[in-house]
XYZ file of C-alpha atoms in Angstrom:
558
model
C 93.333 129.439 101.078
C 96.857 128.691 99.952
C 97.225 126.252 97.447
C 98.884 123.594 99.571
C 95.639 123.419 101.572
C 93.933 123.169 97.748
C 96.017 120.562 96.247
C 94.716 119.159 99.577
C 91.158 119.120 99.134
C 91.561 118.054 95.415
C 93.396 114.980 96.563
C 90.811 114.409 99.272
C 87.824 114.562 96.832
C 89.326 112.371 93.996
C 90.803 109.377 97.057
C 86.535 110.217 98.018
C 85.283 109.472 95.154
C 87.456 105.885 94.768
C 84.493 104.902 97.187
C 81.261 103.224 96.530
C 79.174 106.337 95.602
C 76.426 107.592 93.725
C 76.688 109.944 90.742
C 75.035 112.531 92.955
C 77.141 112.217 95.733
C 80.694 112.285 93.931
C 78.573 115.590 92.027
C 78.273 117.160 95.665
C 81.698 116.658 96.581
C 83.708 117.997 93.707
C 81.261 120.821 93.820
C 81.751 121.889 96.686
C 85.296 121.201 96.551
C 85.581 123.486 93.771
C 83.914 126.090 95.907
C 86.333 126.450 98.497
C 89.695 125.552 96.956
C 88.297 128.310 93.332
C 87.079 131.071 96.565
C 83.441 131.194 94.712
C 80.435 132.431 95.965
C 77.973 130.070 95.197
C 77.887 127.631 92.501
C 75.287 124.745 90.453
C 75.807 121.319 88.676
C 73.965 121.180 85.393
C 73.777 117.346 84.293
C 73.306 116.387 80.701
C 73.702 112.592 80.027
C 75.745 111.093 76.492
C 72.980 111.598 74.136
C 70.471 114.149 75.411
C 70.186 117.453 74.212
C 69.016 118.717 77.006
C 70.499 119.593 80.448
C 69.334 119.320 83.968
C 69.868 120.595 87.417
C 71.519 117.859 89.346
C 73.181 119.999 92.020
C 72.355 123.693 94.002
C 74.966 124.899 96.267
C 72.261 125.929 100.406
C 73.418 129.317 99.334
C 72.429 129.931 96.263
C 70.791 133.545 95.894
C 67.718 132.365 92.844
C 67.028 129.183 90.669
C 69.103 128.363 88.446
C 67.909 128.592 84.472
C 68.576 125.480 82.363
C 71.387 126.326 80.263
C 70.227 128.785 76.840
C 71.843 127.084 73.202
C 73.833 130.014 72.916
C 74.959 130.791 76.383
C 77.766 129.522 78.102
C 77.325 126.129 79.294
C 77.001 125.244 75.587
C 79.693 126.905 74.250
C 82.444 125.467 76.812
C 80.373 122.152 76.230
C 81.816 123.006 71.987
C 85.323 123.466 73.991
C 85.797 121.150 76.348
C 87.499 123.776 78.152
C 86.428 126.561 81.258
C 84.975 129.604 80.893
C 86.225 132.369 82.948
C 85.091 136.131 82.810
C 82.469 139.183 83.962
C 78.351 138.221 83.767
C 77.312 141.009 81.237
C 73.470 142.531 81.619
C 70.955 141.063 80.047
C 67.893 143.332 78.129
C 65.463 140.642 79.437
C 65.154 140.837 82.633
C 64.485 136.958 83.707
C 68.014 136.221 81.811
C 69.916 139.260 83.511
C 72.196 137.725 86.634
C 74.204 140.918 87.479
C 72.261 141.340 90.336
C 73.424 137.953 91.757
C 76.546 137.814 90.565
C 79.407 139.664 88.728
C 81.857 137.201 87.813
C 81.023 133.740 86.608
C 83.526 130.169 85.877
C 81.856 126.977 84.180
C 84.008 124.262 84.632
C 83.466 121.196 81.804
C 83.224 117.518 83.835
C 85.090 116.054 81.049
C 87.393 113.334 80.046
C 86.654 111.496 76.862
C 83.327 112.287 77.582
C 81.349 114.759 78.934
C 79.062 114.840 81.817
C 77.874 118.124 81.768
C 79.191 121.743 84.336
C 79.871 122.893 87.327
C 78.638 126.450 87.338
C 80.869 128.507 90.102
C 79.782 132.285 91.157
C 81.548 135.315 92.397
C 79.389 137.991 93.485
C 82.283 140.963 93.521
C 83.890 140.953 90.394
C 86.835 138.353 90.101
C 90.907 138.706 88.505
C 91.154 134.786 87.157
C 94.228 133.381 87.106
C 96.719 130.395 85.192
C 96.257 128.319 87.840
C 93.070 129.134 89.237
C 92.304 127.449 85.096
C 94.879 124.406 85.405
C 92.984 123.899 89.136
C 89.788 124.393 87.328
C 90.534 121.681 84.568
C 92.652 119.073 86.783
C 88.985 119.470 88.948
C 86.278 118.528 86.106
C 89.724 116.262 84.405
C 88.957 114.531 88.132
C 84.945 114.372 88.389
C 84.643 113.020 84.997
C 86.745 110.313 85.837
C 85.527 109.640 88.842
C 81.768 109.098 87.434
C 83.139 106.531 84.960
C 85.193 104.541 87.576
C 81.662 104.117 89.678
C 79.650 103.514 87.087
C 81.616 100.791 86.220
C 82.050 100.112 89.847
C 78.390 99.238 90.142
C 77.467 97.208 87.069
C 80.279 94.744 88.056
C 79.115 94.843 91.530
C 75.311 94.362 90.600
C 76.505 92.179 87.668
C 78.909 89.819 90.242
C 75.963 89.546 93.181
C 73.405 88.579 90.519
C 76.088 86.194 88.698
C 76.677 84.498 92.623
C 72.997 84.356 93.640
C 72.131 82.175 90.489
C 75.248 80.099 91.102
C 74.426 78.584 93.959
C 70.705 78.545 93.108
C 71.703 76.022 90.461
C 74.512 74.676 91.377
C 71.484 72.942 94.355
C 68.980 72.060 91.254
C 72.129 70.370 90.035
C 72.577 68.064 93.039
C 68.880 67.547 93.308
C 68.261 66.501 89.807
C 70.710 65.390 87.567
C 68.490 65.184 84.220
C 69.045 69.469 83.840
C 72.642 69.142 84.561
C 73.395 70.072 80.560
C 70.517 72.812 80.327
C 71.590 74.317 83.307
C 75.644 74.464 83.339
C 75.599 75.394 79.734
C 73.096 78.756 80.834
C 75.855 79.963 83.301
C 78.411 82.424 82.849
C 80.973 82.050 84.702
C 83.366 78.339 85.227
C 81.827 75.706 86.974
C 83.621 72.757 88.093
C 82.488 69.732 90.938
C 84.616 67.262 92.139
C 84.461 64.986 94.909
C 86.448 63.581 97.955
C 89.748 62.990 95.632
C 89.617 65.673 94.137
C 88.386 64.319 91.496
C 86.556 65.850 88.525
C 83.184 64.792 87.555
C 81.246 67.468 85.872
C 82.367 70.045 84.562
C 80.713 73.233 81.952
C 81.365 74.535 78.728
C 82.871 78.405 80.612
C 85.360 76.397 82.759
C 86.947 74.455 79.486
C 86.399 77.889 77.715
C 88.481 79.357 80.440
C 91.042 76.539 81.119
C 91.950 76.071 77.144
C 90.703 72.437 78.024
C 87.774 69.921 76.856
C 85.907 68.181 79.052
C 87.295 64.941 77.867
C 91.109 66.339 79.429
C 89.229 67.214 82.342
C 87.202 64.886 83.653
C 88.285 61.879 85.588
C 91.477 64.013 86.331
C 92.531 65.262 89.573
C 91.811 68.800 89.609
C 94.595 69.928 91.597
C 97.231 68.347 89.080
C 95.582 68.680 86.043
C 94.931 72.438 85.962
C 97.615 74.315 88.336
C 96.498 78.165 89.590
C 99.293 80.939 89.335
C 100.214 83.999 91.608
C 100.147 87.354 90.488
C 104.129 87.238 90.318
C 103.612 83.807 88.383
C 105.171 81.517 91.415
C 103.138 78.584 91.338
C 100.360 78.529 94.205
C 101.300 74.943 96.478
C 99.230 71.898 96.686
C 97.909 72.570 99.683
C 97.263 76.733 99.631
C 94.582 75.194 96.904
C 91.409 76.277 97.849
C 89.833 72.816 96.770
C 92.905 70.881 98.574
C 92.393 72.999 101.807
C 88.502 72.552 101.889
C 88.050 68.479 101.317
C 90.938 67.973 104.114
C 89.721 70.375 106.376
C 85.893 69.319 106.105
C 85.088 73.033 106.503
C 81.170 73.777 106.011
C 81.730 77.535 105.299
C 82.517 78.428 101.065
C 86.349 79.759 100.484
C 86.509 82.279 98.435
C 89.891 83.822 96.831
C 91.049 86.442 94.614
C 94.035 87.348 91.841
C 95.395 84.096 90.811
C 95.994 83.293 87.347
C 95.539 80.201 85.197
C 97.396 79.406 82.233
C 95.799 78.186 78.557
C 97.092 75.317 76.572
C 98.592 78.968 74.548
C 100.354 80.273 77.191
C 97.619 82.819 77.857
C 97.471 83.799 80.938
C 93.779 84.608 82.611
C 93.318 86.869 86.187
C 90.684 84.696 88.549
C 88.676 84.653 91.260
C 87.334 81.367 93.008
C 84.437 80.584 95.673
C 85.028 76.847 96.769
C 81.439 75.300 98.195
C 81.115 72.385 99.844
C 78.374 69.398 98.235
C 76.816 67.809 101.590
C 74.416 64.952 101.659
C 73.213 63.879 105.009
C 76.066 65.960 106.854
C 78.011 63.792 105.423
C 80.961 65.942 102.721
C 80.500 64.115 99.251
C 83.240 66.579 97.506
C 83.849 70.441 96.381
C 82.226 72.496 93.603
C 85.060 75.683 92.339
C 82.731 78.202 89.972
C 85.971 79.948 88.928
C 85.220 83.678 87.585
C 86.703 85.765 84.615
C 87.911 88.733 86.303
C 89.584 90.373 82.990
C 87.115 93.258 83.469
C 87.754 94.060 86.699
C 91.842 94.355 86.635
C 90.742 96.868 84.332
C 88.456 99.342 86.643
C 91.659 98.500 88.643
C 93.955 99.835 85.760
C 91.492 102.702 85.272
C 91.958 103.685 89.676
C 95.491 103.264 88.412
C 95.438 105.570 85.569
C 93.783 108.605 87.032
C 95.259 108.122 90.912
C 98.862 108.469 88.455
C 97.324 111.482 86.343
C 96.303 113.047 90.075
C 99.623 112.712 91.737
C 101.305 114.312 88.297
C 99.397 116.976 88.279
C 99.703 117.870 92.085
C 103.621 116.746 91.930
C 104.637 120.747 90.231
C 102.817 123.367 92.444
C 103.924 120.743 95.721
C 107.466 121.107 94.388
C 107.475 124.653 93.690
C 105.971 125.196 97.353
C 108.633 123.459 98.710
C 111.444 126.039 97.416
C 109.640 128.894 98.101
C 109.324 127.955 101.635
C 113.148 126.910 101.721
C 114.029 130.189 100.790
C 111.966 131.709 103.085
C 113.306 129.408 106.034
C 116.555 130.494 105.190
C 116.084 133.905 104.968
C 117.364 134.854 101.729
C 114.692 137.050 101.274
C 114.937 139.051 104.398
C 115.380 138.060 108.295
C 112.113 136.399 109.891
C 110.769 136.601 113.028
C 109.990 133.790 115.821
C 106.484 133.143 114.521
C 106.913 133.540 110.649
C 109.570 131.314 110.946
C 106.853 128.556 113.089
C 104.143 129.406 110.569
C 106.654 128.824 107.618
C 107.983 125.373 109.452
C 104.598 123.997 109.783
C 103.593 124.799 105.810
C 107.159 123.255 105.245
C 106.656 119.856 106.914
C 102.685 119.903 105.744
C 103.761 120.309 101.909
C 106.423 117.537 102.917
C 103.651 115.066 103.701
C 101.746 115.672 100.853
C 104.796 115.210 98.141
C 105.683 111.630 100.491
C 101.773 110.869 99.952
C 101.903 111.948 96.219
C 105.074 109.538 95.907
C 103.612 106.746 97.036
C 100.735 106.733 95.250
C 103.534 107.190 92.202
C 104.501 104.476 93.133
C 102.175 102.265 93.196
C 100.230 103.663 90.358
C 104.106 102.556 88.598
C 103.767 99.189 89.715
C 99.836 98.487 89.364
C 100.482 99.980 85.263
C 103.813 97.683 85.082
C 105.947 100.719 83.919
C 107.868 100.569 87.585
C 111.764 100.665 86.904
C 114.415 98.915 88.699
C 117.814 100.588 88.191
C 121.650 98.397 89.612
C 123.950 101.003 91.786
C 126.993 99.549 93.443
C 125.311 100.164 97.315
C 126.095 99.244 100.589
C 123.420 97.896 102.430
C 124.506 99.299 105.406
C 125.345 101.796 104.818
C 121.468 102.641 102.470
C 119.777 101.117 105.897
C 121.151 103.916 108.239
C 120.552 106.490 105.921
C 116.945 105.534 106.415
C 117.150 105.177 110.411
C 118.260 108.774 110.586
C 115.017 109.733 108.746
C 113.182 107.958 111.442
C 115.203 109.549 114.152
C 113.842 112.022 115.769
C 110.381 109.971 115.952
C 113.055 107.156 117.858
C 114.156 109.694 120.228
C 110.684 112.036 121.083
C 109.588 108.694 121.761
C 112.146 107.369 123.784
C 112.327 104.159 121.830
C 115.341 101.793 122.418
C 116.491 101.191 118.778
C 118.141 97.892 118.058
C 120.386 97.760 114.838
C 121.839 94.012 113.228
C 123.481 93.619 110.308
C 124.692 89.896 109.339
C 128.592 89.950 107.457
C 128.078 90.191 103.452
C 126.221 93.488 103.210
C 128.712 95.765 102.069
C 128.965 95.427 98.276
C 125.448 94.493 96.265
C 124.503 96.056 92.779
C 120.438 96.472 93.501
C 118.163 98.728 93.278
C 118.600 101.530 96.679
C 115.120 103.025 95.512
C 113.353 99.560 96.233
C 115.166 98.886 99.255
C 114.620 102.476 100.889
C 111.311 102.548 100.063
C 110.243 98.835 102.450
C 112.786 99.376 104.926
C 111.485 103.239 105.697
C 107.928 102.018 105.859
C 108.649 98.753 108.390
C 110.892 101.548 110.499
C 108.208 104.103 110.424
C 105.288 102.105 111.384
C 107.392 100.066 114.199
C 108.015 103.527 115.656
C 105.087 105.152 115.370
C 102.560 102.218 116.937
C 105.195 101.563 119.608
C 104.268 103.649 122.829
C 106.534 105.887 124.380
C 110.198 103.561 126.108
C 109.316 100.795 123.642
C 111.600 98.917 121.769
C 112.145 98.121 117.898
C 114.860 96.290 115.923
C 116.188 95.582 112.810
C 118.037 92.746 111.441
C 119.363 92.586 108.072
C 120.861 89.659 106.400
C 122.052 87.764 103.418
C 120.269 84.297 103.263
C 121.450 81.347 101.397
C 118.260 80.263 99.533
C 118.002 76.070 97.425
C 120.283 75.836 93.844
C 123.777 78.401 94.938
C 121.047 81.363 94.787
C 120.281 83.591 97.798
C 118.602 86.010 99.375
C 118.766 90.038 101.021
C 116.260 88.349 104.686
C 115.142 91.665 106.394
C 113.326 91.226 110.105
C 111.616 94.261 111.285
C 110.300 93.683 115.260
C 108.331 96.054 117.548
C 106.953 95.939 120.836
C 103.962 98.015 120.195
C 100.027 97.933 119.925
C 100.074 94.540 117.398
C 97.760 94.242 114.520
C 93.915 93.235 115.741
C 93.262 89.360 114.640
C 90.200 90.022 112.769
C 92.159 92.665 110.631
C 95.378 90.807 110.315
C 93.675 89.032 106.394
C 93.479 93.073 105.694
C 96.745 94.700 106.669
C 98.207 94.172 103.093
C 95.497 96.045 101.359
C 95.276 99.433 99.966
C 94.217 102.355 101.488
C 93.205 100.089 104.803
C 94.292 100.706 108.500
C 93.377 98.180 111.589
C 91.252 100.163 114.146
C 93.380 100.330 116.648
C 96.075 102.923 115.277
C 94.181 104.740 113.224
C 92.507 106.374 116.397
C 95.835 107.563 117.470
C 97.334 108.434 114.202
C 94.809 109.973 112.144
C 97.674 111.193 109.563
C 98.340 108.075 107.788
C 97.329 107.208 104.124
C 96.678 102.947 104.637
C 99.623 102.907 101.395
C 103.318 101.746 103.162
C 102.511 97.646 103.559
C 100.486 97.630 100.268
C 103.579 99.465 98.659
C 105.527 96.881 100.437
C 103.891 94.433 99.493
C 103.574 95.467 96.191
C 107.725 95.905 95.715
C 107.889 92.474 97.758
C 105.881 90.448 94.753
C 107.069 92.328 92.107
C 110.630 91.113 93.122
C 109.116 87.778 93.229
C 109.729 87.839 96.859
C 107.834 87.210 100.081
C 106.846 89.343 102.771
C 105.012 88.809 106.353
C 104.158 89.078 109.531
C 103.537 87.472 113.384
C 101.451 89.844 115.686
C 99.868 89.884 119.016
C 97.850 92.941 120.366
C 99.351 95.131 122.939
C 102.244 92.916 121.942
C 104.125 94.342 118.991
C 104.319 93.035 115.636
C 107.396 91.331 113.482
C 107.566 91.850 110.001
C 109.629 89.729 107.670
C 110.740 90.381 103.766
C 112.394 87.746 101.596
C 113.604 89.004 98.640
C 116.247 86.919 96.451
C 118.252 88.707 94.190
C 117.071 88.087 90.819
C 114.934 91.002 89.784
C 116.399 94.031 92.003
C 119.304 93.572 92.749
C 122.223 90.643 93.046
C 126.089 90.672 94.710
C 128.151 92.623 93.401
C 130.637 89.904 91.782
C 128.004 88.528 89.686
C 127.011 91.909 88.263
C 126.547 92.679 84.686
C 126.785 95.750 83.154
C 124.696 95.736 80.121
C 122.091 94.400 82.527
C 121.958 98.238 84.724
C 118.255 99.266 84.037
C 115.583 96.394 83.847
C 112.057 97.752 82.738
C 108.901 95.232 84.121
């Protein structure tokens, strides 16, 4: 198996491990994957929880020719435990028959499942003598690190999920009791670990618990009797205040909705300026079928944010480790395709071309993961340079043109005046245009239509922005999937069947970059009729007209 496929399997196992899996499922996936990429004949996993003195057998490949004995204190597994480094070597013949493994294997590799803490070892066995390479050692370390991080993240996720479910059920049960029996108000509210605020139909607060006071950083006296919509503003992740009509409590009270409304990724700002990430659930208070008010449950999601950060760090780590070998493969493939080392026959050229194209797709995926993790971790850098918007857009179109020509799509471009000289980050603009245009081309049928329009838009107070519109008459987005379209790794069912290679990162990356630039992105779509994406990028964070550019601000780190 070539290195490209090995890296692909490692990347696939890493991505799948981020799903809601049991520890045993993660161990099995990584053990099977390790057997493939390290080309072992059979293997198993010894598990050891922190604080335990002995190992237990957690997984055994079906073709293992014997029942593995638990590790001895003087054996290889305990040596690996002390060093946290892989062991690779030949198996020695033992004097005692019950400990002699040479009839089953000649070489062995033991990989520690370790990243900041230990979980056990993967044991890979080779029936014939195997000469281990530095590349195999690097892959083994990556496998062990990725598996340990995946197990840690899954544990955090499951614990948090159980806690949230238990807490939400508790809040609903106790809220019903509050309305029935006012005498229990103080005792019940004090025992709930979430922020609770109850309002009348005009959004005036009449009940607040201590946790809500703690989250908002305000006392009950400052809250009760005031309008929730005025006394405590909400903010989006980009720092923009949520408009009154978009507040969940306002929506429920004005529309008379019977179902609860749940929103995530909002922030409240305390008196001292501290930003607290929260998710909010608003439920109606009803009496005899009439709406009497609303109850807002505010959940502090600091722990969830920390878990998301841990996931981003895992993806960033895996992507950085993958980038170097992928670049090497790309370089060698180009040397061979240019026939610098000798002539190639047509079949050889075709196979090398397939390898090169597959590797380039993997490189694009790695860079997408890196860009996503940099934005989520706050390490994304903006670099200003003079650029021509039209020239940049045409460069992106050239990259997408092979697919457009292959599908005989009619492409229309429109560039408004004033786009010639701007100081901006070319990388941000290219990523946004490349994802929107490639999606439009991929998900538009043969002989369809795609159009792109770019212009400068005047905003209030002498401010301007770059306005992008990409339209197609393709397959469209099903109505039931439209709320999830900017979610990481999400792909709508109707296009996932047509394009099996998509990563589900493109639109998430576009949304993340636009939010990072304090802009807006939205769309209109009808299934089987087409989709139009709109992007409004205000000048400031990502760029500005050339005449307003100041050299000392050339690089901004956010």
